[in-house]
Short mmCIF file of the C-alpha atoms (twelve columns), coordinates in Angstrom:
data_MODEL
# 
_entry.id   MODEL 
# 
loop_
_atom_site.group_PDB 
_atom_site.id 
_atom_site.type_symbol 
_atom_site.label_atom_id 
_atom_site.label_alt_id 
_atom_site.label_comp_id 
_atom_site.label_asym_id 
_atom_site.label_seq_id 
_atom_site.Cartn_x 
_atom_site.Cartn_y 
_atom_site.Cartn_z 
_atom_site.pdbx_PDB_model_num 
ATOM 1   C CA . UNK A 1   5.231   25.528 -35.662 1 
ATOM 2   C CA . UNK A 2   8.382   27.524 -34.966 1 
ATOM 3   C CA . UNK A 3   9.808   30.634 -36.560 1 
ATOM 4   C CA . UNK A 4   12.491  29.802 -39.095 1 
ATOM 5   C CA . UNK A 5   15.275  32.311 -39.669 1 
ATOM 6   C CA . UNK A 6   16.815  32.053 -43.129 1 
ATOM 7   C CA . UNK A 7   20.144  33.550 -44.250 1 
ATOM 8   C CA . UNK A 8   20.283  35.783 -47.325 1 
ATOM 9   C CA . UNK A 9   22.967  35.057 -49.928 1 
ATOM 10  C CA . UNK A 10  24.566  38.180 -51.401 1 
ATOM 11  C CA . UNK A 11  25.520  36.977 -54.885 1 
ATOM 12  C CA . UNK A 12  26.353  39.818 -57.262 1 
ATOM 13  C CA . UNK A 13  23.363  39.146 -59.562 1 
ATOM 14  C CA . UNK A 14  20.887  39.668 -56.726 1 
ATOM 15  C CA . UNK A 15  18.276  42.384 -56.342 1 
ATOM 16  C CA . UNK A 16  18.514  45.266 -53.885 1 
ATOM 17  C CA . UNK A 17  14.740  45.549 -53.605 1 
ATOM 18  C CA . UNK A 18  12.775  42.302 -54.070 1 
ATOM 19  C CA . UNK A 19  13.595  40.383 -50.876 1 
ATOM 20  C CA . UNK A 20  13.746  43.561 -48.810 1 
ATOM 21  C CA . UNK A 21  10.266  44.557 -50.023 1 
ATOM 22  C CA . UNK A 22  8.933   41.074 -49.324 1 
ATOM 23  C CA . UNK A 23  10.195  41.304 -45.739 1 
ATOM 24  C CA . UNK A 24  9.150   44.926 -45.225 1 
ATOM 25  C CA . UNK A 25  12.684  46.296 -44.912 1 
ATOM 26  C CA . UNK A 26  14.053  49.571 -46.321 1 
ATOM 27  C CA . UNK A 27  14.724  49.676 -50.054 1 
ATOM 28  C CA . UNK A 28  17.306  49.620 -51.517 1 
ATOM 29  C CA . UNK A 29  19.159  47.126 -49.346 1 
ATOM 30  C CA . UNK A 30  22.791  47.777 -48.501 1 
ATOM 31  C CA . UNK A 31  23.943  45.284 -51.125 1 
ATOM 32  C CA . UNK A 32  22.609  42.691 -53.546 1 
ATOM 33  C CA . UNK A 33  20.271  40.102 -52.000 1 
ATOM 34  C CA . UNK A 34  20.027  37.111 -54.303 1 
ATOM 35  C CA . UNK A 35  18.520  34.244 -52.332 1 
ATOM 36  C CA . UNK A 36  16.767  33.675 -49.015 1 
ATOM 37  C CA . UNK A 37  17.524  30.095 -47.936 1 
ATOM 38  C CA . UNK A 38  14.961  28.209 -45.863 1 
ATOM 39  C CA . UNK A 39  16.355  24.753 -45.232 1 
ATOM 40  C CA . UNK A 40  19.085  22.655 -43.669 1 
ATOM 41  C CA . UNK A 41  21.717  23.081 -46.358 1 
ATOM 42  C CA . UNK A 42  25.160  22.953 -44.688 1 
ATOM 43  C CA . UNK A 43  26.392  25.894 -46.755 1 
ATOM 44  C CA . UNK A 44  23.842  28.303 -45.247 1 
ATOM 45  C CA . UNK A 45  21.406  26.584 -42.893 1 
ATOM 46  C CA . UNK A 46  18.348  28.302 -41.510 1 
ATOM 47  C CA . UNK A 47  17.921  28.331 -37.751 1 
ATOM 48  C CA . UNK A 48  15.346  28.190 -34.972 1 
ATOM 49  C CA . UNK A 49  15.498  29.593 -31.457 1 
ATOM 50  C CA . UNK A 50  16.399  27.500 -28.444 1 
ATOM 51  C CA . UNK A 51  16.664  29.197 -25.036 1 
ATOM 52  C CA . UNK A 52  17.232  32.573 -26.688 1 
ATOM 53  C CA . UNK A 53  19.923  31.300 -29.056 1 
ATOM 54  C CA . UNK A 54  19.737  30.530 -32.781 1 
ATOM 55  C CA . UNK A 55  20.407  26.854 -33.483 1 
ATOM 56  C CA . UNK A 56  21.219  25.523 -36.959 1 
ATOM 57  C CA . UNK A 57  18.443  23.483 -38.515 1 
ATOM 58  C CA . UNK A 58  21.173  21.403 -40.117 1 
ATOM 59  C CA . UNK A 59  22.388  20.328 -36.660 1 
ATOM 60  C CA . UNK A 60  18.883  19.644 -35.363 1 
ATOM 61  C CA . UNK A 61  17.943  17.456 -38.319 1 
ATOM 62  C CA . UNK A 62  21.219  15.550 -38.101 1 
ATOM 63  C CA . UNK A 63  20.930  14.950 -34.353 1 
ATOM 64  C CA . UNK A 64  17.164  14.272 -34.198 1 
ATOM 65  C CA . UNK A 65  16.134  12.850 -37.601 1 
ATOM 66  C CA . UNK A 66  13.215  10.914 -36.177 1 
ATOM 67  C CA . UNK A 67  11.587  14.014 -34.730 1 
ATOM 68  C CA . UNK A 68  12.277  16.382 -37.608 1 
ATOM 69  C CA . UNK A 69  11.988  14.069 -40.599 1 
ATOM 70  C CA . UNK A 70  9.867   11.150 -39.498 1 
ATOM 71  C CA . UNK A 71  10.469  7.503  -40.286 1 
ATOM 72  C CA . UNK A 72  9.459   7.517  -43.965 1 
ATOM 73  C CA . UNK A 73  11.580  10.534 -44.903 1 
ATOM 74  C CA . UNK A 74  14.623  9.408  -42.907 1 
ATOM 75  C CA . UNK A 75  14.359  5.874  -44.364 1 
ATOM 76  C CA . UNK A 76  14.332  7.337  -47.879 1 
ATOM 77  C CA . UNK A 77  16.822  10.203 -47.534 1 
ATOM 78  C CA . UNK A 78  18.842  9.539  -44.394 1 
ATOM 79  C CA . UNK A 79  19.388  12.164 -41.711 1 
ATOM 80  C CA . UNK A 80  19.076  15.169 -44.000 1 
ATOM 81  C CA . UNK A 81  16.258  17.436 -45.130 1 
ATOM 82  C CA . UNK A 82  15.845  16.404 -48.774 1 
ATOM 83  C CA . UNK A 83  14.708  19.798 -50.076 1 
ATOM 84  C CA . UNK A 84  15.716  23.455 -49.937 1 
ATOM 85  C CA . UNK A 85  13.142  26.237 -50.216 1 
ATOM 86  C CA . UNK A 86  14.333  29.634 -51.467 1 
ATOM 87  C CA . UNK A 87  13.193  33.073 -52.451 1 
ATOM 88  C CA . UNK A 88  15.284  33.973 -55.505 1 
ATOM 89  C CA . UNK A 89  15.621  37.558 -56.755 1 
ATOM 90  C CA . UNK A 90  17.623  38.195 -59.939 1 
ATOM 91  C CA . UNK A 91  18.546  41.618 -61.283 1 
ATOM 92  C CA . UNK A 92  21.102  40.208 -63.746 1 
ATOM 93  C CA . UNK A 93  21.315  36.948 -65.721 1 
ATOM 94  C CA . UNK A 94  22.591  33.861 -63.926 1 
ATOM 95  C CA . UNK A 95  24.836  31.268 -65.542 1 
ATOM 96  C CA . UNK A 96  23.621  28.701 -68.045 1 
ATOM 97  C CA . UNK A 97  23.563  25.447 -66.108 1 
ATOM 98  C CA . UNK A 98  22.288  21.907 -65.861 1 
ATOM 99  C CA . UNK A 99  22.094  19.332 -63.099 1 
ATOM 100 C CA . UNK A 100 22.824  15.587 -63.148 1 
ATOM 101 C CA . UNK A 101 20.314  12.850 -62.504 1 
ATOM 102 C CA . UNK A 102 20.699  10.682 -59.401 1 
ATOM 103 C CA . UNK A 103 22.829  8.008  -61.078 1 
ATOM 104 C CA . UNK A 104 25.118  10.576 -62.717 1 
ATOM 105 C CA . UNK A 105 25.520  12.412 -59.413 1 
ATOM 106 C CA . UNK A 106 26.525  9.273  -57.534 1 
ATOM 107 C CA . UNK A 107 29.022  8.234  -60.200 1 
ATOM 108 C CA . UNK A 108 30.400  11.769 -60.621 1 
ATOM 109 C CA . UNK A 109 30.841  12.293 -56.893 1 
ATOM 110 C CA . UNK A 110 32.690  8.990  -56.558 1 
ATOM 111 C CA . UNK A 111 34.937  9.844  -59.527 1 
ATOM 112 C CA . UNK A 112 35.710  13.298 -58.111 1 
ATOM 113 C CA . UNK A 113 36.839  11.959 -54.730 1 
ATOM 114 C CA . UNK A 114 40.508  12.782 -54.290 1 
ATOM 115 C CA . UNK A 115 40.655  15.397 -57.033 1 
ATOM 116 C CA . UNK A 116 41.654  18.977 -56.199 1 
ATOM 117 C CA . UNK A 117 38.637  21.091 -55.276 1 
ATOM 118 C CA . UNK A 118 39.066  23.350 -58.297 1 
ATOM 119 C CA . UNK A 119 38.767  20.323 -60.621 1 
ATOM 120 C CA . UNK A 120 35.646  18.810 -59.101 1 
ATOM 121 C CA . UNK A 121 32.256  18.912 -60.788 1 
ATOM 122 C CA . UNK A 122 30.307  17.155 -58.035 1 
ATOM 123 C CA . UNK A 123 30.142  18.199 -54.401 1 
ATOM 124 C CA . UNK A 124 27.663  15.517 -53.253 1 
ATOM 125 C CA . UNK A 125 26.022  12.313 -54.561 1 
ATOM 126 C CA . UNK A 126 22.539  13.806 -55.053 1 
ATOM 127 C CA . UNK A 127 20.487  15.024 -57.997 1 
ATOM 128 C CA . UNK A 128 19.134  18.589 -58.107 1 
ATOM 129 C CA . UNK A 129 15.810  18.979 -59.930 1 
ATOM 130 C CA . UNK A 130 14.229  22.406 -59.420 1 
ATOM 131 C CA . UNK A 131 10.840  24.103 -59.583 1 
ATOM 132 C CA . UNK A 132 10.494  27.891 -59.621 1 
ATOM 133 C CA . UNK A 133 7.174   29.724 -59.142 1 
ATOM 134 C CA . UNK A 134 7.079   33.386 -60.155 1 
ATOM 135 C CA . UNK A 135 6.208   35.969 -57.499 1 
ATOM 136 C CA . UNK A 136 6.737   38.821 -59.978 1 
ATOM 137 C CA . UNK A 137 7.036   38.806 -63.770 1 
ATOM 138 C CA . UNK A 138 9.942   36.411 -64.256 1 
ATOM 139 C CA . UNK A 139 12.191  35.794 -67.230 1 
ATOM 140 C CA . UNK A 140 14.212  32.651 -67.838 1 
ATOM 141 C CA . UNK A 141 15.797  30.378 -70.401 1 
ATOM 142 C CA . UNK A 142 14.629  26.809 -70.010 1 
ATOM 143 C CA . UNK A 143 15.146  23.735 -72.184 1 
ATOM 144 C CA . UNK A 144 15.967  23.343 -75.877 1 
ATOM 145 C CA . UNK A 145 13.417  24.767 -78.281 1 
ATOM 146 C CA . UNK A 146 12.765  23.498 -81.804 1 
ATOM 147 C CA . UNK A 147 16.221  23.463 -83.486 1 
ATOM 148 C CA . UNK A 148 14.672  24.828 -86.690 1 
ATOM 149 C CA . UNK A 149 13.732  28.014 -84.808 1 
ATOM 150 C CA . UNK A 150 17.246  28.284 -83.383 1 
ATOM 151 C CA . UNK A 151 18.761  27.758 -86.826 1 
ATOM 152 C CA . UNK A 152 16.738  30.616 -88.271 1 
ATOM 153 C CA . UNK A 153 17.669  32.879 -85.349 1 
ATOM 154 C CA . UNK A 154 21.397  32.294 -85.858 1 
ATOM 155 C CA . UNK A 155 21.173  32.451 -89.658 1 
ATOM 156 C CA . UNK A 156 19.472  35.850 -89.413 1 
ATOM 157 C CA . UNK A 157 22.676  37.335 -87.996 1 
ATOM 158 C CA . UNK A 158 24.370  36.742 -91.358 1 
ATOM 159 C CA . UNK A 159 27.658  35.704 -89.733 1 
ATOM 160 C CA . UNK A 160 29.450  33.166 -91.999 1 
ATOM 161 C CA . UNK A 161 31.376  31.607 -89.100 1 
ATOM 162 C CA . UNK A 162 28.096  30.327 -87.656 1 
ATOM 163 C CA . UNK A 163 27.251  28.298 -90.781 1 
ATOM 164 C CA . UNK A 164 28.322  24.923 -89.274 1 
ATOM 165 C CA . UNK A 165 26.154  25.544 -86.210 1 
ATOM 166 C CA . UNK A 166 23.169  26.514 -88.356 1 
ATOM 167 C CA . UNK A 167 23.666  23.422 -90.517 1 
ATOM 168 C CA . UNK A 168 23.739  21.155 -87.468 1 
ATOM 169 C CA . UNK A 169 20.552  22.676 -86.081 1 
ATOM 170 C CA . UNK A 170 18.763  22.226 -89.387 1 
ATOM 171 C CA . UNK A 171 19.162  18.449 -89.017 1 
ATOM 172 C CA . UNK A 172 16.740  18.573 -86.065 1 
ATOM 173 C CA . UNK A 173 17.236  17.409 -82.469 1 
ATOM 174 C CA . UNK A 174 20.028  15.084 -83.604 1 
ATOM 175 C CA . UNK A 175 22.125  18.175 -84.322 1 
ATOM 176 C CA . UNK A 176 21.750  19.810 -80.912 1 
ATOM 177 C CA . UNK A 177 24.821  18.134 -79.418 1 
ATOM 178 C CA . UNK A 178 27.054  19.213 -82.298 1 
ATOM 179 C CA . UNK A 179 25.709  22.769 -82.165 1 
ATOM 180 C CA . UNK A 180 26.298  23.137 -78.412 1 
ATOM 181 C CA . UNK A 181 29.707  21.500 -78.593 1 
ATOM 182 C CA . UNK A 182 30.819  23.733 -81.464 1 
ATOM 183 C CA . UNK A 183 29.750  26.913 -79.676 1 
ATOM 184 C CA . UNK A 184 31.267  26.023 -76.291 1 
ATOM 185 C CA . UNK A 185 34.526  24.850 -77.882 1 
ATOM 186 C CA . UNK A 186 34.942  28.041 -79.945 1 
ATOM 187 C CA . UNK A 187 38.574  29.190 -79.678 1 
ATOM 188 C CA . UNK A 188 38.883  31.707 -76.877 1 
ATOM 189 C CA . UNK A 189 40.889  34.102 -79.040 1 
ATOM 190 C CA . UNK A 190 38.047  34.284 -81.586 1 
ATOM 191 C CA . UNK A 191 35.048  34.570 -79.256 1 
ATOM 192 C CA . UNK A 192 35.140  38.332 -78.929 1 
ATOM 193 C CA . UNK A 193 35.208  38.798 -82.701 1 
ATOM 194 C CA . UNK A 194 32.381  36.299 -83.182 1 
ATOM 195 C CA . UNK A 195 30.085  37.948 -80.664 1 
ATOM 196 C CA . UNK A 196 31.031  41.376 -81.945 1 
ATOM 197 C CA . UNK A 197 29.911  40.332 -85.417 1 
ATOM 198 C CA . UNK A 198 26.637  38.981 -84.010 1 
ATOM 199 C CA . UNK A 199 25.877  42.146 -82.066 1 
ATOM 200 C CA . UNK A 200 26.709  44.445 -84.986 1 
ATOM 201 C CA . UNK A 201 24.660  42.326 -87.396 1 
ATOM 202 C CA . UNK A 202 21.713  41.891 -85.036 1 
ATOM 203 C CA . UNK A 203 18.304  42.649 -86.478 1 
ATOM 204 C CA . UNK A 204 15.296  43.898 -84.540 1 
ATOM 205 C CA . UNK A 205 14.015  40.595 -83.228 1 
ATOM 206 C CA . UNK A 206 13.578  39.092 -79.732 1 
ATOM 207 C CA . UNK A 207 16.530  36.789 -80.355 1 
ATOM 208 C CA . UNK A 208 18.747  39.686 -81.408 1 
ATOM 209 C CA . UNK A 209 17.698  41.741 -78.401 1 
ATOM 210 C CA . UNK A 210 18.506  38.835 -76.081 1 
ATOM 211 C CA . UNK A 211 21.896  38.312 -77.739 1 
ATOM 212 C CA . UNK A 212 22.800  41.994 -77.333 1 
ATOM 213 C CA . UNK A 213 21.684  41.983 -73.718 1 
ATOM 214 C CA . UNK A 214 23.652  38.868 -72.779 1 
ATOM 215 C CA . UNK A 215 26.723  39.950 -74.745 1 
ATOM 216 C CA . UNK A 216 26.752  43.206 -72.802 1 
ATOM 217 C CA . UNK A 217 26.638  41.327 -69.494 1 
ATOM 218 C CA . UNK A 218 29.089  38.588 -70.561 1 
ATOM 219 C CA . UNK A 219 31.362  39.875 -73.349 1 
ATOM 220 C CA . UNK A 220 33.188  37.133 -75.205 1 
ATOM 221 C CA . UNK A 221 31.149  34.338 -73.595 1 
ATOM 222 C CA . UNK A 222 29.984  31.623 -76.040 1 
ATOM 223 C CA . UNK A 223 27.022  30.990 -73.743 1 
ATOM 224 C CA . UNK A 224 25.437  34.056 -75.367 1 
ATOM 225 C CA . UNK A 225 24.798  32.003 -78.508 1 
ATOM 226 C CA . UNK A 226 23.996  28.765 -76.666 1 
ATOM 227 C CA . UNK A 227 21.241  30.761 -74.920 1 
ATOM 228 C CA . UNK A 228 19.523  31.251 -78.283 1 
ATOM 229 C CA . UNK A 229 18.963  27.490 -78.523 1 
ATOM 230 C CA . UNK A 230 16.661  27.582 -75.496 1 
ATOM 231 C CA . UNK A 231 13.075  28.593 -74.803 1 
ATOM 232 C CA . UNK A 232 12.897  32.243 -73.723 1 
ATOM 233 C CA . UNK A 233 10.191  32.074 -71.065 1 
ATOM 234 C CA . UNK A 234 8.288   34.965 -69.488 1 
ATOM 235 C CA . UNK A 235 6.246   33.915 -66.476 1 
ATOM 236 C CA . UNK A 236 3.416   35.804 -64.847 1 
ATOM 237 C CA . UNK A 237 3.007   35.468 -61.065 1 
ATOM 238 C CA . UNK A 238 1.809   31.976 -60.207 1 
ATOM 239 C CA . UNK A 239 3.279   30.289 -63.289 1 
ATOM 240 C CA . UNK A 240 6.204   27.948 -62.785 1 
ATOM 241 C CA . UNK A 241 9.066   26.339 -64.661 1 
ATOM 242 C CA . UNK A 242 10.202  22.792 -63.976 1 
ATOM 243 C CA . UNK A 243 13.872  22.000 -64.488 1 
ATOM 244 C CA . UNK A 244 14.531  18.239 -64.532 1 
ATOM 245 C CA . UNK A 245 17.952  16.625 -64.767 1 
ATOM 246 C CA . UNK A 246 19.886  17.380 -67.927 1 
ATOM 247 C CA . UNK A 247 17.848  20.492 -68.707 1 
ATOM 248 C CA . UNK A 248 19.960  23.509 -69.708 1 
ATOM 249 C CA . UNK A 249 18.540  26.673 -68.159 1 
ATOM 250 C CA . UNK A 250 19.297  30.134 -66.784 1 
ATOM 251 C CA . UNK A 251 17.350  32.724 -64.826 1 
ATOM 252 C CA . UNK A 252 17.422  36.207 -66.323 1 
ATOM 253 C CA . UNK A 253 15.343  38.492 -64.085 1 
ATOM 254 C CA . UNK A 254 12.559  38.563 -61.535 1 
ATOM 255 C CA . UNK A 255 11.625  37.175 -58.130 1 
ATOM 256 C CA . UNK A 256 10.262  33.726 -57.409 1 
ATOM 257 C CA . UNK A 257 9.866   30.925 -54.893 1 
ATOM 258 C CA . UNK A 258 12.194  28.065 -55.762 1 
ATOM 259 C CA . UNK A 259 12.255  24.556 -54.345 1 
ATOM 260 C CA . UNK A 260 14.897  21.988 -55.187 1 
ATOM 261 C CA . UNK A 261 16.428  18.757 -54.069 1 
ATOM 262 C CA . UNK A 262 19.134  19.611 -51.544 1 
ATOM 263 C CA . UNK A 263 22.309  19.447 -53.631 1 
ATOM 264 C CA . UNK A 264 25.078  21.705 -54.912 1 
ATOM 265 C CA . UNK A 265 25.726  19.822 -58.154 1 
ATOM 266 C CA . UNK A 266 25.818  22.384 -60.970 1 
ATOM 267 C CA . UNK A 267 27.432  21.983 -64.388 1 
ATOM 268 C CA . UNK A 268 27.802  25.358 -66.047 1 
ATOM 269 C CA . UNK A 269 27.546  26.059 -69.749 1 
ATOM 270 C CA . UNK A 270 28.390  29.738 -70.073 1 
ATOM 271 C CA . UNK A 271 27.336  33.218 -68.957 1 
ATOM 272 C CA . UNK A 272 29.764  32.893 -66.099 1 
ATOM 273 C CA . UNK A 273 33.369  33.558 -65.135 1 
ATOM 274 C CA . UNK A 274 33.340  30.217 -63.310 1 
ATOM 275 C CA . UNK A 275 34.752  26.957 -64.584 1 
ATOM 276 C CA . UNK A 276 32.964  25.247 -67.485 1 
ATOM 277 C CA . UNK A 277 33.708  21.550 -68.064 1 
ATOM 278 C CA . UNK A 278 32.388  21.152 -71.599 1 
ATOM 279 C CA . UNK A 279 32.894  17.378 -71.774 1 
ATOM 280 C CA . UNK A 280 31.039  16.690 -68.524 1 
ATOM 281 C CA . UNK A 281 28.249  19.105 -69.422 1 
ATOM 282 C CA . UNK A 282 27.767  17.368 -72.768 1 
ATOM 283 C CA . UNK A 283 27.616  14.021 -70.971 1 
ATOM 284 C CA . UNK A 284 24.858  15.221 -68.633 1 
ATOM 285 C CA . UNK A 285 22.719  17.270 -71.029 1 
ATOM 286 C CA . UNK A 286 19.598  15.789 -72.571 1 
ATOM 287 C CA . UNK A 287 19.642  16.812 -76.216 1 
ATOM 288 C CA . UNK A 288 15.915  16.776 -76.771 1 
ATOM 289 C CA . UNK A 289 13.280  19.447 -77.285 1 
ATOM 290 C CA . UNK A 290 11.437  20.488 -74.126 1 
ATOM 291 C CA . UNK A 291 7.933   20.922 -75.515 1 
ATOM 292 C CA . UNK A 292 6.498   23.152 -72.790 1 
ATOM 293 C CA . UNK A 293 8.642   24.250 -69.835 1 
ATOM 294 C CA . UNK A 294 5.819   26.211 -68.136 1 
ATOM 295 C CA . UNK A 295 3.735   24.585 -65.371 1 
ATOM 296 C CA . UNK A 296 0.428   25.923 -64.109 1 
ATOM 297 C CA . UNK A 297 -0.916  25.266 -60.630 1 
ATOM 298 C CA . UNK A 298 -3.384  22.420 -60.110 1 
ATOM 299 C CA . UNK A 299 -6.130  22.822 -57.462 1 
ATOM 300 C CA . UNK A 300 -6.161  20.399 -54.531 1 
ATOM 301 C CA . UNK A 301 -8.806  22.053 -52.310 1 
ATOM 302 C CA . UNK A 302 -10.622 25.395 -52.035 1 
ATOM 303 C CA . UNK A 303 -7.858  27.946 -51.487 1 
ATOM 304 C CA . UNK A 304 -5.009  25.490 -52.169 1 
ATOM 305 C CA . UNK A 305 -3.114  24.335 -55.238 1 
ATOM 306 C CA . UNK A 306 0.266   22.853 -56.205 1 
ATOM 307 C CA . UNK A 307 2.629   22.211 -59.097 1 
ATOM 308 C CA . UNK A 308 3.050   18.429 -59.381 1 
ATOM 309 C CA . UNK A 309 6.535   17.195 -60.300 1 
ATOM 310 C CA . UNK A 310 7.824   13.619 -60.785 1 
ATOM 311 C CA . UNK A 311 10.259  13.476 -57.847 1 
ATOM 312 C CA . UNK A 312 9.870   12.495 -54.205 1 
ATOM 313 C CA . UNK A 313 12.439  14.924 -52.747 1 
ATOM 314 C CA . UNK A 314 9.942   17.779 -52.549 1 
ATOM 315 C CA . UNK A 315 6.448   19.089 -53.178 1 
ATOM 316 C CA . UNK A 316 5.292   22.708 -53.167 1 
ATOM 317 C CA . UNK A 317 1.764   23.877 -52.308 1 
ATOM 318 C CA . UNK A 318 0.304   27.371 -52.335 1 
ATOM 319 C CA . UNK A 319 -2.448  28.399 -49.913 1 
ATOM 320 C CA . UNK A 320 -4.522  31.578 -50.306 1 
ATOM 321 C CA . UNK A 321 -6.874  32.565 -47.508 1 
ATOM 322 C CA . UNK A 322 -9.160  35.550 -46.967 1 
ATOM 323 C CA . UNK A 323 -12.829 36.474 -46.920 1 
ATOM 324 C CA . UNK A 324 -13.878 33.834 -49.450 1 
ATOM 325 C CA . UNK A 325 -11.781 31.036 -47.924 1 
ATOM 326 C CA . UNK A 326 -10.954 31.952 -44.304 1 
ATOM 327 C CA . UNK A 327 -8.904  28.813 -43.625 1 
ATOM 328 C CA . UNK A 328 -7.386  25.816 -45.388 1 
ATOM 329 C CA . UNK A 329 -6.413  22.504 -43.817 1 
ATOM 330 C CA . UNK A 330 -3.932  20.243 -45.617 1 
ATOM 331 C CA . UNK A 331 -2.789  16.714 -44.796 1 
ATOM 332 C CA . UNK A 332 0.865   16.859 -45.770 1 
ATOM 333 C CA . UNK A 333 3.743   14.716 -44.553 1 
ATOM 334 C CA . UNK A 334 6.271   16.360 -42.232 1 
ATOM 335 C CA . UNK A 335 8.548   18.145 -42.055 1 
ATOM 336 C CA . UNK A 336 6.868   21.298 -43.413 1 
ATOM 337 C CA . UNK A 337 8.463   24.653 -44.201 1 
ATOM 338 C CA . UNK A 338 5.982   27.504 -44.661 1 
ATOM 339 C CA . UNK A 339 6.874   30.814 -46.290 1 
ATOM 340 C CA . UNK A 340 4.431   33.702 -45.967 1 
ATOM 341 C CA . UNK A 341 4.238   35.553 -49.277 1 
ATOM 342 C CA . UNK A 342 1.483   37.929 -48.186 1 
ATOM 343 C CA . UNK A 343 0.390   38.290 -44.576 1 
ATOM 344 C CA . UNK A 344 -0.668  38.116 -41.936 1 
ATOM 345 C CA . UNK A 345 -1.456  34.426 -41.833 1 
ATOM 346 C CA . UNK A 346 -1.583  31.938 -38.970 1 
ATOM 347 C CA . UNK A 347 -0.162  28.429 -39.333 1 
ATOM 348 C CA . UNK A 348 -1.026  25.638 -36.919 1 
ATOM 349 C CA . UNK A 349 0.164   22.022 -37.066 1 
ATOM 350 C CA . UNK A 350 -1.370  20.950 -33.774 1 
ATOM 351 C CA . UNK A 351 1.903   21.436 -31.950 1 
ATOM 352 C CA . UNK A 352 1.534   25.225 -31.839 1 
ATOM 353 C CA . UNK A 353 0.048   28.108 -33.786 1 
ATOM 354 C CA . UNK A 354 2.186   30.913 -35.170 1 
ATOM 355 C CA . UNK A 355 1.300   34.158 -36.955 1 
ATOM 356 C CA . UNK A 356 3.562   35.155 -39.846 1 
ATOM 357 C CA . UNK A 357 4.002   38.407 -41.712 1 
ATOM 358 C CA . UNK A 358 5.152   38.746 -45.314 1 
ATOM 359 C CA . UNK A 359 8.594   37.246 -45.847 1 
ATOM 360 C CA . UNK A 360 8.593   35.301 -42.589 1 
ATOM 361 C CA . UNK A 361 8.870   31.516 -42.444 1 
ATOM 362 C CA . UNK A 362 8.030   28.692 -40.066 1 
ATOM 363 C CA . UNK A 363 8.881   25.025 -39.735 1 
ATOM 364 C CA . UNK A 364 7.013   22.109 -38.215 1 
ATOM 365 C CA . UNK A 365 8.428   18.712 -37.328 1 
ATOM 366 C CA . UNK A 366 7.234   15.377 -38.617 1 
ATOM 367 C CA . UNK A 367 5.281   14.936 -35.388 1 
ATOM 368 C CA . UNK A 368 2.850   17.711 -36.334 1 
ATOM 369 C CA . UNK A 369 -0.726  16.983 -37.312 1 
ATOM 370 C CA . UNK A 370 -2.664  18.424 -40.234 1 
ATOM 371 C CA . UNK A 371 -1.518  21.895 -41.247 1 
ATOM 372 C CA . UNK A 372 -4.131  24.644 -40.917 1 
ATOM 373 C CA . UNK A 373 -3.550  28.049 -42.537 1 
ATOM 374 C CA . UNK A 374 -5.871  30.951 -41.724 1 
ATOM 375 C CA . UNK A 375 -5.942  34.754 -41.884 1 
ATOM 376 C CA . UNK A 376 -5.677  36.902 -44.977 1 
ATOM 377 C CA . UNK A 377 -2.786  36.269 -47.323 1 
ATOM 378 C CA . UNK A 378 -0.738  33.712 -49.205 1 
ATOM 379 C CA . UNK A 379 1.611   30.951 -48.098 1 
ATOM 380 C CA . UNK A 380 3.943   28.506 -49.815 1 
ATOM 381 C CA . UNK A 381 4.265   25.128 -48.111 1 
ATOM 382 C CA . UNK A 382 7.285   22.918 -48.831 1 
ATOM 383 C CA . UNK A 383 7.329   19.241 -47.892 1 
ATOM 384 C CA . UNK A 384 8.986   16.031 -48.982 1 
ATOM 385 C CA . UNK A 385 7.277   14.607 -52.035 1 
ATOM 386 C CA . UNK A 386 6.632   11.126 -50.639 1 
ATOM 387 C CA . UNK A 387 3.052   10.011 -51.169 1 
# 
């Protein structure tokens, strides 16, 4: 195993405490720290040391796919690491967004070739399913809830202009598309007045509180009302949310470990100053109720569990060692990225043992043997999801 050095992305919605505390640095940090990236994404690759110099993992994987990925992973995904592991820390709501499935991504990327950058929706031909596991209490919007509940929430505001949206929602899931389309296509000149009426008329309910909160952060943004069509999820540490293709979602607050297929394809639906392509978003969205967006961990061995997901780009395991379970050995396909959530722990893949403190990460190549984790703490292990 080798130490992996991940860059921190300084997006404005990031926390000035969560990642710094995880890594044992002074709090508050000098600026917002939104995401710690632990992968070979070309936009911000992690690195390892070679002869005293930091070398991009992106370059190593590209130049030596057999060593880093192994035959099965490189046959399936080419000379790229198919997943990106992150620590995400949100102090403010992120944009409403959805991701395409693999077929939509390939077609969209091909169609976007030659268009000006500012008009493109797709930056690569890959899908981008995501799994987020809460490290702290975590709040998110994830998937459409029962439209009847959403209809009652909007009707309670008593705003006559919303009557067509309420009527559409009362027809059931078949009305979701019309409701979303109506809200996102609301004339820009009238959005401020609409949201002002909603905020003034808001009653003391969770939906009203959420609307006020989002309207304060994103005044005049129709995504404030689209957000009320989604499940408002509050995770406790260890719970996860799974975000498959076509699932509208947004993170609101908290810190978590996120793993995703390595892609930048994001279609936004509001709560953002960035470009929103309503037509393309409507084409990608799945207008169906997501019955239960929360995933709980499933045990795989004493001291180890995981959150199974139906993709082969990634898998995420959690290992907890200490007095009761001093070590855990897992047979997982390489490559393996290990993040220490609580330390110290020691990770050993047969090619070399390494001790990690909280917030540190390591990577092992495909040539490594079984992964053994020991010590006293908690680790998150990311691998490709091939079985």
